[in-house]
Short mmCIF file of N, CA and C in Angstrom, two decimals:
data_model
loop_
_atom_site.label_atom_id
_atom_site.label_comp_id
_atom_site.label_asym_id
_atom_site.label_seq_id
_atom_site.Cartn_x
_atom_site.Cartn_y
_atom_site.Cartn_z
N UNK Y 1450 0.84 -1.21 0.00
CA UNK Y 1450 0.00 0.00 0.00
C UNK Y 1450 0.87 1.26 0.00
N UNK Y 1451 0.54 2.20 -0.85
CA UNK Y 1451 1.31 3.46 -0.92
C UNK Y 1451 0.86 4.37 0.22
N UNK Y 1452 1.84 4.93 0.92
CA UNK Y 1452 1.52 5.85 2.02
C UNK Y 1452 1.08 7.20 1.46
N UNK Y 1453 -0.09 7.68 1.85
CA UNK Y 1453 -0.55 8.97 1.34
C UNK Y 1453 0.27 10.12 1.92
N UNK Y 1454 0.39 11.19 1.13
CA UNK Y 1454 1.23 12.32 1.52
C UNK Y 1454 0.43 13.34 2.32
N UNK Y 1455 -0.90 13.37 2.14
CA UNK Y 1455 -1.69 14.47 2.67
C UNK Y 1455 -1.99 14.51 4.17
N UNK Y 1456 -1.91 13.40 4.95
CA UNK Y 1456 -2.26 13.53 6.36
C UNK Y 1456 -1.63 14.69 7.15
N UNK Y 1457 -0.34 15.02 6.97
CA UNK Y 1457 0.19 16.17 7.71
C UNK Y 1457 -0.56 17.46 7.40
N UNK Y 1458 -0.92 17.64 6.12
CA UNK Y 1458 -1.68 18.84 5.72
C UNK Y 1458 -3.03 18.85 6.42
N UNK Y 1459 -3.66 17.68 6.48
CA UNK Y 1459 -4.96 17.57 7.15
C UNK Y 1459 -4.80 17.94 8.62
N UNK Y 1460 -3.71 17.48 9.24
CA UNK Y 1460 -3.44 17.81 10.65
C UNK Y 1460 -3.32 19.32 10.83
N UNK Y 1461 -2.58 19.98 9.94
CA UNK Y 1461 -2.40 21.43 10.07
C UNK Y 1461 -3.74 22.13 9.90
N UNK Y 1462 -4.57 21.63 8.98
CA UNK Y 1462 -5.88 22.24 8.76
C UNK Y 1462 -6.73 22.12 10.02
N UNK Y 1463 -6.74 20.93 10.64
CA UNK Y 1463 -7.54 20.75 11.85
C UNK Y 1463 -7.00 21.64 12.97
N UNK Y 1464 -5.68 21.76 13.07
CA UNK Y 1464 -5.08 22.63 14.07
C UNK Y 1464 -5.50 24.08 13.83
N UNK Y 1465 -5.47 24.49 12.57
CA UNK Y 1465 -5.85 25.86 12.22
C UNK Y 1465 -7.31 26.12 12.59
N UNK Y 1466 -8.18 25.13 12.31
CA UNK Y 1466 -9.59 25.32 12.62
C UNK Y 1466 -9.79 25.40 14.13
N UNK Y 1467 -9.01 24.62 14.89
CA UNK Y 1467 -9.11 24.68 16.35
C UNK Y 1467 -8.69 26.06 16.85
N UNK Y 1468 -7.60 26.59 16.26
CA UNK Y 1468 -7.13 27.92 16.64
C UNK Y 1468 -8.19 28.96 16.28
N UNK Y 1469 -8.78 28.79 15.08
CA UNK Y 1469 -9.82 29.70 14.62
C UNK Y 1469 -10.96 29.77 15.61
N UNK Y 1470 -11.33 28.61 16.15
CA UNK Y 1470 -12.43 28.57 17.12
C UNK Y 1470 -12.06 29.39 18.36
N UNK Y 1471 -10.78 29.41 18.71
CA UNK Y 1471 -10.33 30.16 19.89
C UNK Y 1471 -10.27 31.65 19.63
N UNK Y 1472 -9.99 32.03 18.38
CA UNK Y 1472 -9.86 33.45 18.05
C UNK Y 1472 -11.22 34.14 18.20
N UNK Y 1473 -11.29 35.21 18.99
CA UNK Y 1473 -12.57 35.92 19.13
C UNK Y 1473 -13.00 36.56 17.82
N UNK Y 1474 -14.30 36.65 17.66
CA UNK Y 1474 -14.85 37.19 16.42
C UNK Y 1474 -14.43 38.64 16.24
N UNK Y 1475 -14.21 39.35 17.33
CA UNK Y 1475 -13.85 40.76 17.26
C UNK Y 1475 -12.60 40.96 16.40
N UNK Y 1476 -11.60 40.11 16.62
CA UNK Y 1476 -10.34 40.22 15.86
C UNK Y 1476 -10.62 40.02 14.38
N UNK Y 1477 -11.47 39.02 14.09
CA UNK Y 1477 -11.82 38.74 12.69
C UNK Y 1477 -12.46 39.97 12.06
N UNK Y 1478 -13.41 40.59 12.80
CA UNK Y 1478 -14.10 41.77 12.27
C UNK Y 1478 -13.14 42.93 12.11
N UNK Y 1479 -12.20 43.08 13.06
CA UNK Y 1479 -11.20 44.15 12.94
C UNK Y 1479 -10.39 43.98 11.66
N UNK Y 1480 -10.00 42.74 11.39
CA UNK Y 1480 -9.21 42.48 10.18
C UNK Y 1480 -10.01 42.83 8.94
N UNK Y 1481 -11.28 42.39 8.92
CA UNK Y 1481 -12.14 42.66 7.76
C UNK Y 1481 -12.30 44.17 7.59
N UNK Y 1482 -12.49 44.87 8.72
CA UNK Y 1482 -12.67 46.32 8.70
C UNK Y 1482 -11.43 47.00 8.12
N UNK Y 1483 -10.26 46.57 8.59
CA UNK Y 1483 -9.00 47.14 8.10
C UNK Y 1483 -8.88 46.92 6.59
N UNK Y 1484 -9.22 45.71 6.16
CA UNK Y 1484 -9.11 45.38 4.74
C UNK Y 1484 -10.04 46.28 3.92
N UNK Y 1485 -11.26 46.50 4.42
CA UNK Y 1485 -12.21 47.32 3.68
C UNK Y 1485 -11.73 48.77 3.62
N UNK Y 1486 -11.14 49.26 4.73
CA UNK Y 1486 -10.61 50.62 4.74
C UNK Y 1486 -9.51 50.75 3.69
N UNK Y 1487 -8.62 49.75 3.66
CA UNK Y 1487 -7.52 49.76 2.70
C UNK Y 1487 -8.09 49.79 1.27
N UNK Y 1488 -9.14 49.01 1.06
CA UNK Y 1488 -9.78 48.91 -0.25
C UNK Y 1488 -10.36 50.28 -0.65
N UNK Y 1489 -11.02 50.95 0.31
CA UNK Y 1489 -11.62 52.26 0.04
C UNK Y 1489 -10.55 53.28 -0.31
N UNK Y 1490 -9.42 53.25 0.44
CA UNK Y 1490 -8.33 54.18 0.16
C UNK Y 1490 -7.79 53.94 -1.25
N UNK Y 1491 -7.67 52.67 -1.61
CA UNK Y 1491 -7.17 52.30 -2.94
C UNK Y 1491 -8.11 52.85 -4.01
N UNK Y 1492 -9.42 52.68 -3.81
CA UNK Y 1492 -10.39 53.17 -4.78
C UNK Y 1492 -10.29 54.69 -4.90
N UNK Y 1493 -10.10 55.38 -3.76
CA UNK Y 1493 -9.99 56.84 -3.77
C UNK Y 1493 -8.78 57.27 -4.59
N UNK Y 1494 -7.65 56.57 -4.39
CA UNK Y 1494 -6.43 56.89 -5.14
C UNK Y 1494 -6.68 56.72 -6.63
N UNK Y 1495 -7.36 55.63 -7.00
CA UNK Y 1495 -7.65 55.38 -8.41
C UNK Y 1495 -8.52 56.50 -8.98
N UNK Y 1496 -9.51 56.94 -8.18
CA UNK Y 1496 -10.41 58.01 -8.63
C UNK Y 1496 -9.63 59.29 -8.85
N UNK Y 1497 -8.73 59.62 -7.90
CA UNK Y 1497 -7.93 60.84 -8.02
C UNK Y 1497 -7.07 60.79 -9.28
N UNK Y 1498 -6.53 59.61 -9.57
CA UNK Y 1498 -5.71 59.45 -10.77
C UNK Y 1498 -6.57 59.68 -12.01
N UNK Y 1499 -7.80 59.19 -11.97
CA UNK Y 1499 -8.71 59.34 -13.10
C UNK Y 1499 -9.09 60.80 -13.32
N UNK Y 1500 -9.25 61.55 -12.22
CA UNK Y 1500 -9.66 62.95 -12.32
C UNK Y 1500 -8.51 63.79 -12.88
N UNK Y 1501 -7.30 63.63 -12.32
CA UNK Y 1501 -6.16 64.45 -12.72
C UNK Y 1501 -5.65 64.08 -14.10
#
């Protein structure tokens, strides 16, 4: 029988999901908020370039 290569990856995924469960939702929302702010700034820069 050939030994499958993927079990370690599966282990890391389960570990990550366990960590995710521990991470409070607030941090997740903060990250999303930061990303959206960055996105808005980027759009503003593009608009300014279009105007000038």
